[in-house]
XYZ file of N, CA and C in Angstrom:
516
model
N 0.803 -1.184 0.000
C 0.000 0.000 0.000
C 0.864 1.274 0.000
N 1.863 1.329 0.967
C 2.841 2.229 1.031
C 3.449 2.632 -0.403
N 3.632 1.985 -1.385
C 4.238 1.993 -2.642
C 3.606 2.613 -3.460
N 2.315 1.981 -3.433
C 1.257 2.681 -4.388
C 0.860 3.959 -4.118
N 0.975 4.521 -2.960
C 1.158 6.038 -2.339
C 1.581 6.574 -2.917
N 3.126 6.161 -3.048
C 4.221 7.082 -3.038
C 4.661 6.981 -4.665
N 3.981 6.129 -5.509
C 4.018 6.006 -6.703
C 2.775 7.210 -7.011
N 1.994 7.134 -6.631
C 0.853 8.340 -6.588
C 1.336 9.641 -6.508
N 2.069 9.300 -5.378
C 2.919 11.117 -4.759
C 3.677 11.377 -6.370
N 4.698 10.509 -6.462
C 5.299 11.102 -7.314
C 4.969 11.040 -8.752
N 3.743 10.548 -8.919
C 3.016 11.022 -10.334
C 2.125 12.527 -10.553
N 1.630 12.498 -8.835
C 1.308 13.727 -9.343
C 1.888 15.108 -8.980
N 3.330 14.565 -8.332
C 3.846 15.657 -8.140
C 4.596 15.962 -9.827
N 5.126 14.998 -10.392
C 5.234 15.010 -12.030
C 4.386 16.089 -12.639
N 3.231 15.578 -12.677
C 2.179 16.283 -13.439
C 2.268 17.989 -13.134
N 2.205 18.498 -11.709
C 1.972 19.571 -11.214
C 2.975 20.033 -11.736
N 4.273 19.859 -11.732
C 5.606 20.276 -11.994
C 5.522 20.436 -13.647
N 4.566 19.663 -14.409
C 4.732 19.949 -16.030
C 3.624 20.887 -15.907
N 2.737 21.007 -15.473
C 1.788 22.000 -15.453
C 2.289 23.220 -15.029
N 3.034 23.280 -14.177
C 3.527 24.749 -13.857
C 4.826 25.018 -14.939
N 5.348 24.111 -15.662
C 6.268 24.416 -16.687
C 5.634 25.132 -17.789
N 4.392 24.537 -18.232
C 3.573 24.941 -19.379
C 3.054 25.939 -19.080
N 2.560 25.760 -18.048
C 1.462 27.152 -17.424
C 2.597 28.558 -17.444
N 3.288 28.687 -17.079
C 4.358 29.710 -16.349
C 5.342 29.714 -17.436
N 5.950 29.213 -18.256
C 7.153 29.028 -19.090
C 6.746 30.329 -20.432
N 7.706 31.220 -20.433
C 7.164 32.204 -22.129
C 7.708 31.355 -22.791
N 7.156 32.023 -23.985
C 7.193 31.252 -25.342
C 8.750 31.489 -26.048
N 9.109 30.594 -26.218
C 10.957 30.849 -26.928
C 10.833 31.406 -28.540
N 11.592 32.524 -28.748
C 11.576 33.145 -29.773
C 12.515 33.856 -29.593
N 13.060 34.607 -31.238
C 14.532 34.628 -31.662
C 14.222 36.546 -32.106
N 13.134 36.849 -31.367
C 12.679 38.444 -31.982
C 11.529 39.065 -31.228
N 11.741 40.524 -31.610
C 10.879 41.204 -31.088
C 10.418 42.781 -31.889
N 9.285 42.666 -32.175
C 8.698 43.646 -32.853
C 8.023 44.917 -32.366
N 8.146 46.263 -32.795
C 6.879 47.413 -32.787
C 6.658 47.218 -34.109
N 5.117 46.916 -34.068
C 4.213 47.443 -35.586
C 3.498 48.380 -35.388
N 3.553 49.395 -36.535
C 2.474 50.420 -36.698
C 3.096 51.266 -35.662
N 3.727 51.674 -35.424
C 3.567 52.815 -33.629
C 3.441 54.266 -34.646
N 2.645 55.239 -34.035
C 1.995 56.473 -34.673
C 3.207 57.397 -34.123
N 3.701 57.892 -34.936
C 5.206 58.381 -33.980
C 4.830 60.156 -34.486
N 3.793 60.429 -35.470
C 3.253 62.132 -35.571
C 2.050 61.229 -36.056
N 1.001 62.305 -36.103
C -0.282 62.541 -36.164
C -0.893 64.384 -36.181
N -1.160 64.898 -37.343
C -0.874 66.378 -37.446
C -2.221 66.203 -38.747
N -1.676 67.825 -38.883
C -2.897 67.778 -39.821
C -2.429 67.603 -41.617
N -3.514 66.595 -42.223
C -3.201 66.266 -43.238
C -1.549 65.216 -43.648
N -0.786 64.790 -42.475
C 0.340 63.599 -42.132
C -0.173 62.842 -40.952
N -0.182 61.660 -40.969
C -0.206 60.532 -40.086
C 1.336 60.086 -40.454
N 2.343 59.528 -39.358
C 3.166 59.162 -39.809
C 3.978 58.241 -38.765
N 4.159 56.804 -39.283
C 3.916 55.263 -38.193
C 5.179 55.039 -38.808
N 6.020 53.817 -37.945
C 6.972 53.351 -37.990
C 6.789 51.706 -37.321
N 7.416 51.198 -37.939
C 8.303 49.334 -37.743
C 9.779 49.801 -36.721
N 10.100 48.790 -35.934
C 11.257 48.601 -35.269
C 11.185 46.625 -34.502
N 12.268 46.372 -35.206
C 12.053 44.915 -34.443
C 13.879 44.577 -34.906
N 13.889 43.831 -33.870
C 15.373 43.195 -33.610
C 15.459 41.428 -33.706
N 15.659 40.902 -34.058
C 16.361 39.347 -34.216
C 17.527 38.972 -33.639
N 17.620 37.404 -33.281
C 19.144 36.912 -33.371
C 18.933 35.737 -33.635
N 19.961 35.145 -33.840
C 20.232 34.118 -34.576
C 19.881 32.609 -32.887
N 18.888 31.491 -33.190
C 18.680 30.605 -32.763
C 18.977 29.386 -33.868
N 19.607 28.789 -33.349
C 19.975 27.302 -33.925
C 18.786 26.422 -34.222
N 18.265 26.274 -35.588
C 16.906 25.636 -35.566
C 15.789 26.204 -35.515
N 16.031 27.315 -35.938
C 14.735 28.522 -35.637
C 14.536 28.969 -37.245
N 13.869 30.194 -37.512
C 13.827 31.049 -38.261
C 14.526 32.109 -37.886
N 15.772 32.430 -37.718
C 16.130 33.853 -37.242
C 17.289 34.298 -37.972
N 17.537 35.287 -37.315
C 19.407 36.040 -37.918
C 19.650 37.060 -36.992
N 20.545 37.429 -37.173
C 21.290 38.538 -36.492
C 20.826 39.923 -36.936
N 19.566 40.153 -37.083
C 18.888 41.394 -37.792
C 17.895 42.251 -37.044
N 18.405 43.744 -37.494
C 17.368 44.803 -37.421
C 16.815 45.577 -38.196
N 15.652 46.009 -37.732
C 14.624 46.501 -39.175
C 13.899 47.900 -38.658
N 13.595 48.725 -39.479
C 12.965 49.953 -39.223
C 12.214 50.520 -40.402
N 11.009 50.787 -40.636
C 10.095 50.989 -41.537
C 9.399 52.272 -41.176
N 9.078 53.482 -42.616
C 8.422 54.666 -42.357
C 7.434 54.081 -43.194
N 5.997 54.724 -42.770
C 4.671 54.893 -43.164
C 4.360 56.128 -43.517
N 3.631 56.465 -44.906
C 3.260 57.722 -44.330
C 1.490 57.318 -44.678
N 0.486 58.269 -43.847
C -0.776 58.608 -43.844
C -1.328 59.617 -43.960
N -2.553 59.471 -44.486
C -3.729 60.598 -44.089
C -3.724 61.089 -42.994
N -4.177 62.470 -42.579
C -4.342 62.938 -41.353
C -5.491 62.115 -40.386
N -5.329 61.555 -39.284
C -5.921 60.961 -38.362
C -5.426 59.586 -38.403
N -4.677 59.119 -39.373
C -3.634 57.324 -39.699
C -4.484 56.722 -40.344
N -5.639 57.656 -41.389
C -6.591 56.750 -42.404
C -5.680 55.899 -43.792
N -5.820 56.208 -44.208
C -5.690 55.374 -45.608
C -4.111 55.946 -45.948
N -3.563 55.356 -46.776
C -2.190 55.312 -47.478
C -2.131 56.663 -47.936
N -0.829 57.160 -47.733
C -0.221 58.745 -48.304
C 1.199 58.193 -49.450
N 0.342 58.710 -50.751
C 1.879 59.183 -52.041
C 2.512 59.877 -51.342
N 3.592 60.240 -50.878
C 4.469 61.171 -51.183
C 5.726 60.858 -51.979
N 6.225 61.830 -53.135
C 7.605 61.971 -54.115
C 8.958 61.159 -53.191
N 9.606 60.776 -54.198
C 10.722 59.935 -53.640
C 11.738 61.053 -52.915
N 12.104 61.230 -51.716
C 12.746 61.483 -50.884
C 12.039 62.855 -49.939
N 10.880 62.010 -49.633
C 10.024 62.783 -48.601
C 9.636 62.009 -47.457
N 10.249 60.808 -47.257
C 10.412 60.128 -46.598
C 11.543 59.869 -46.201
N 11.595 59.440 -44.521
C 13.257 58.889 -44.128
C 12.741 57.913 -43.216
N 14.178 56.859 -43.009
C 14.532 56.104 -41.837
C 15.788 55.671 -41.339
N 15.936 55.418 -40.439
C 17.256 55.024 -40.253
C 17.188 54.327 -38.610
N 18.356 53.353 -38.540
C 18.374 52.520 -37.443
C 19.226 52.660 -36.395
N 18.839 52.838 -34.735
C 20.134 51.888 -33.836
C 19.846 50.442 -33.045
N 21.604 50.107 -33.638
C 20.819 48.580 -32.871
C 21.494 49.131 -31.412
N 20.827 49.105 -30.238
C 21.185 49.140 -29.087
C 21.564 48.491 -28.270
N 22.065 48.651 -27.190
C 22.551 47.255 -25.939
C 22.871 48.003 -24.619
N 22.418 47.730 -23.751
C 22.014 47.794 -22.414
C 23.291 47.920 -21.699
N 24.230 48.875 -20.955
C 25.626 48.390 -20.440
C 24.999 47.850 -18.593
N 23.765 48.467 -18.433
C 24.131 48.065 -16.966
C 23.358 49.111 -16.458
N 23.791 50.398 -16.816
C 22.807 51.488 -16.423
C 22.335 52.404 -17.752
N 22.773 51.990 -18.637
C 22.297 53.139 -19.951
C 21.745 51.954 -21.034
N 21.071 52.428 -21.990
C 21.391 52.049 -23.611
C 22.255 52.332 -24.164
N 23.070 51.993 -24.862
C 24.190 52.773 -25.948
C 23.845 52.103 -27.242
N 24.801 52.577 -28.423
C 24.384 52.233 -29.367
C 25.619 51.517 -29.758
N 25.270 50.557 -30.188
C 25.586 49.496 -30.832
C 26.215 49.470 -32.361
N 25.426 49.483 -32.979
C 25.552 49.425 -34.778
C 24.542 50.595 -35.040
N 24.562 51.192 -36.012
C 23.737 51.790 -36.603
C 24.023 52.104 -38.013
N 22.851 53.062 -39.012
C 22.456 53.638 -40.487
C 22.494 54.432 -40.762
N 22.810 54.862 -41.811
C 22.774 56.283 -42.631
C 21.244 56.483 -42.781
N 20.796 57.419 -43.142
C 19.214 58.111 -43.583
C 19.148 57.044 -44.749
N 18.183 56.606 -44.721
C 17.644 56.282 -45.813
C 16.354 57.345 -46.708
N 16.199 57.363 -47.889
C 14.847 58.733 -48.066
C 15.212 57.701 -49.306
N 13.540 57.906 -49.478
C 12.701 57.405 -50.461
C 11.232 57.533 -50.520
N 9.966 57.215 -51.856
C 9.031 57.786 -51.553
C 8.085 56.930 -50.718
N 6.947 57.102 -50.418
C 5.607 56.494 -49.677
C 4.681 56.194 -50.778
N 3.823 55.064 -50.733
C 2.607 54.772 -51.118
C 2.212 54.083 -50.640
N 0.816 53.406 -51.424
C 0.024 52.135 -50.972
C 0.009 51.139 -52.348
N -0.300 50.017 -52.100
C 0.108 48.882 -53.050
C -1.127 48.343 -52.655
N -1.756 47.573 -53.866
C -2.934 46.674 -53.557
C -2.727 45.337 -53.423
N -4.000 44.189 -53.850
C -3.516 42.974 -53.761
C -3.984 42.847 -52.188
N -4.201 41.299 -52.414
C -4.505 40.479 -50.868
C -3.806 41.277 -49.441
N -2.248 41.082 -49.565
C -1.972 41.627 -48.857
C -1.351 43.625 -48.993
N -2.186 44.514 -49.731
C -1.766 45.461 -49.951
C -1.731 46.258 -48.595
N -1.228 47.581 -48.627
C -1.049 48.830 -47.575
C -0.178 49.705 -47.679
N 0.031 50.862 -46.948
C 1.267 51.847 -46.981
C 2.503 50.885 -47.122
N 3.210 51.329 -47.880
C 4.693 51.489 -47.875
C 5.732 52.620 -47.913
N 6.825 52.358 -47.689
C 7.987 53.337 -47.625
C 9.132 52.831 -47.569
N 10.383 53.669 -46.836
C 11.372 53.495 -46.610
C 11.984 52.657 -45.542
N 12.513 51.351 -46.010
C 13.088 50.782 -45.017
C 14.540 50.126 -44.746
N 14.863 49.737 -43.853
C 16.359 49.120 -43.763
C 16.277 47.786 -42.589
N 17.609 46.960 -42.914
C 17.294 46.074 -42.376
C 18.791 45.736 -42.560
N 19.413 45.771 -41.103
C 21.176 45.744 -40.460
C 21.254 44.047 -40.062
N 22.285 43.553 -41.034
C 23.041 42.596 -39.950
C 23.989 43.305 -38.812
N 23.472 42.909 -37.883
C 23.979 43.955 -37.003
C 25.567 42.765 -35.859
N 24.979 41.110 -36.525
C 26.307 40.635 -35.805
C 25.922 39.961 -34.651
N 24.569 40.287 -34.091
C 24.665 39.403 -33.124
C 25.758 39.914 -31.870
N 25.948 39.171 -30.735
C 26.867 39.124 -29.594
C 28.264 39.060 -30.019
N 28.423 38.909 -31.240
C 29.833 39.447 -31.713
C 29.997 40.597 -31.797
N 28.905 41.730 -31.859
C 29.391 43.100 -32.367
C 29.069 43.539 -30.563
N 28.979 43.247 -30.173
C 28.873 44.498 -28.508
C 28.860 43.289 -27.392
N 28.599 42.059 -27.710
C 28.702 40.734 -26.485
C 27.284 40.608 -26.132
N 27.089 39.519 -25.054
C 26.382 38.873 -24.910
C 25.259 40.300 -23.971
N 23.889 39.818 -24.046
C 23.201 40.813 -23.170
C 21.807 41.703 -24.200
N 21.435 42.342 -23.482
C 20.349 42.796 -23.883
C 20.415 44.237 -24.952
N 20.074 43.699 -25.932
C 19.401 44.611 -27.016
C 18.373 45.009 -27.441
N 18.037 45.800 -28.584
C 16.779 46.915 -28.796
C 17.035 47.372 -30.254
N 16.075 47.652 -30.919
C 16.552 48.261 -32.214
C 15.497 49.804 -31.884
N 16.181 51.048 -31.755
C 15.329 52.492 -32.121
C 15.611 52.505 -33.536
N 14.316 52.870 -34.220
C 14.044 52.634 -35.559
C 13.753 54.559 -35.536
N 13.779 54.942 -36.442
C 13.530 56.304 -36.596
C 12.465 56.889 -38.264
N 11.776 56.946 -37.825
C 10.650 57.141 -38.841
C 10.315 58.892 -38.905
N 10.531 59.117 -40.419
C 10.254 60.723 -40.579
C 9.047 60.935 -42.559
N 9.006 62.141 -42.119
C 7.910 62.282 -43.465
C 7.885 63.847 -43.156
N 8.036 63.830 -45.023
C 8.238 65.558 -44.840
C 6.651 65.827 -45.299
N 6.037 66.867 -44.768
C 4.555 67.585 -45.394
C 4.680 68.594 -45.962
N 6.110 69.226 -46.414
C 5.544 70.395 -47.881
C 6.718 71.624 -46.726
N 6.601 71.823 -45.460
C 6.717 72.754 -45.004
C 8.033 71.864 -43.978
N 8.265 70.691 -43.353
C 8.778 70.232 -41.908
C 9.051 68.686 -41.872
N 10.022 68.223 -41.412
C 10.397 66.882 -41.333
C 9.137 66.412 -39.692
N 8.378 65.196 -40.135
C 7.847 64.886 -39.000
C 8.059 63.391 -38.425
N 8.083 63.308 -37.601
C 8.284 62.089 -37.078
C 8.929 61.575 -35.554
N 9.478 60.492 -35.437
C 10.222 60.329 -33.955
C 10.848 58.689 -33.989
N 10.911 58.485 -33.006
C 11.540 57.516 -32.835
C 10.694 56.034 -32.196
N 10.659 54.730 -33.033
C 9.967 53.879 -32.763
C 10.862 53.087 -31.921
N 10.446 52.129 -30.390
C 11.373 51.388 -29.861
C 11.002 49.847 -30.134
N 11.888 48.982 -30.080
C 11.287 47.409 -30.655
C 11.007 46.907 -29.126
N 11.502 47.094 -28.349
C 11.528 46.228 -27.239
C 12.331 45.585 -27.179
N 13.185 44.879 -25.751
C 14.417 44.069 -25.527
C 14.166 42.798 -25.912
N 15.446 42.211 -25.765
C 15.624 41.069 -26.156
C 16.791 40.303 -25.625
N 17.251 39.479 -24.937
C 18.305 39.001 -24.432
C 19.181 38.018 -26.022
N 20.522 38.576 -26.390
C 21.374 38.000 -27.121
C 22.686 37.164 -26.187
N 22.113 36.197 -26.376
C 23.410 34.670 -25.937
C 24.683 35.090 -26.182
């Protein structure tokens, strides 16, 4: 009887222990994204930005990459804005955490080019974008990174825009 107890005990202490693994455990992934963030909103420019960072997992889908994307819009972030090729900008830092600051890491020249919208299943705004092998824990070491993506759009008169953040990410 004693056996069958303790064969009990430790089945369902098993179970509880995979349940709190599943239950409690985040999900493993090699990235981290901002989509869409509204970085101006003015009259007659809406103007959104991409920022997301990668690294490279063994067996994954990943790489050692960062990305930063300008949008431009209608006033209020309605529907897709033309603007002429170099009325748009972007440009990237890949960042890393020393302990008490961000610093920057790798970074881009301006990119400028124009804005539209594209149709099709998956159509929408487009623009200017870039996308850094930035190296991974070879270029600054092991520890926490970030990509600030920088999204701008000129309206006739003023460069508008700001700065999109991706969110951290721990690099091995």
């Amino acid at each position: 009887m004693k056996r069958s107890r303790r064969a009990v005990r430790i089945a369902l202490s098993g179970l509880a222990a995979l349940l709190f693994t599943f239950v409690w455990a985040q999900p493993a992934h090699a990235w981290t994204w901002a989509n869409g963030v509204t970085v101006y909103n003015g009259a007659g420019l809406c103007v959104r930005g991409n920022a997301g960072i990668d690294h490279f997992i063994p067996g994954s889908f990943s790489g050692n990459l960062a990305y930063a994307d300008t949008f431009a819009l209608s006033a209020g972030c309605g529907a897709g804005l033309t603007l002429p090729d170099g009325w748009a900008a972007v440009r990237l830092e890949v960042q890393k955490w020393n302990g008490s600051a961000w610093t920057v890491c790798r970074s881009t020249d301006w990119e400028y080019g124009p804005t539209g919208v594209s149709g099709g299943e998956f159509g929408g705004p487009w623009g200017p974008s870039q996308i850094l092998d930035y190296g991974g824990s070879s270029s600054c070491g092991a520890g926490w990174y970030g990509t600030m993506a920088y999204a701008y759009a000129h309206d006739g008169t003023a460069w508008r825009g700001g700065g999109v953040w991706s969110g951290q990410e721990h690099v091995p």
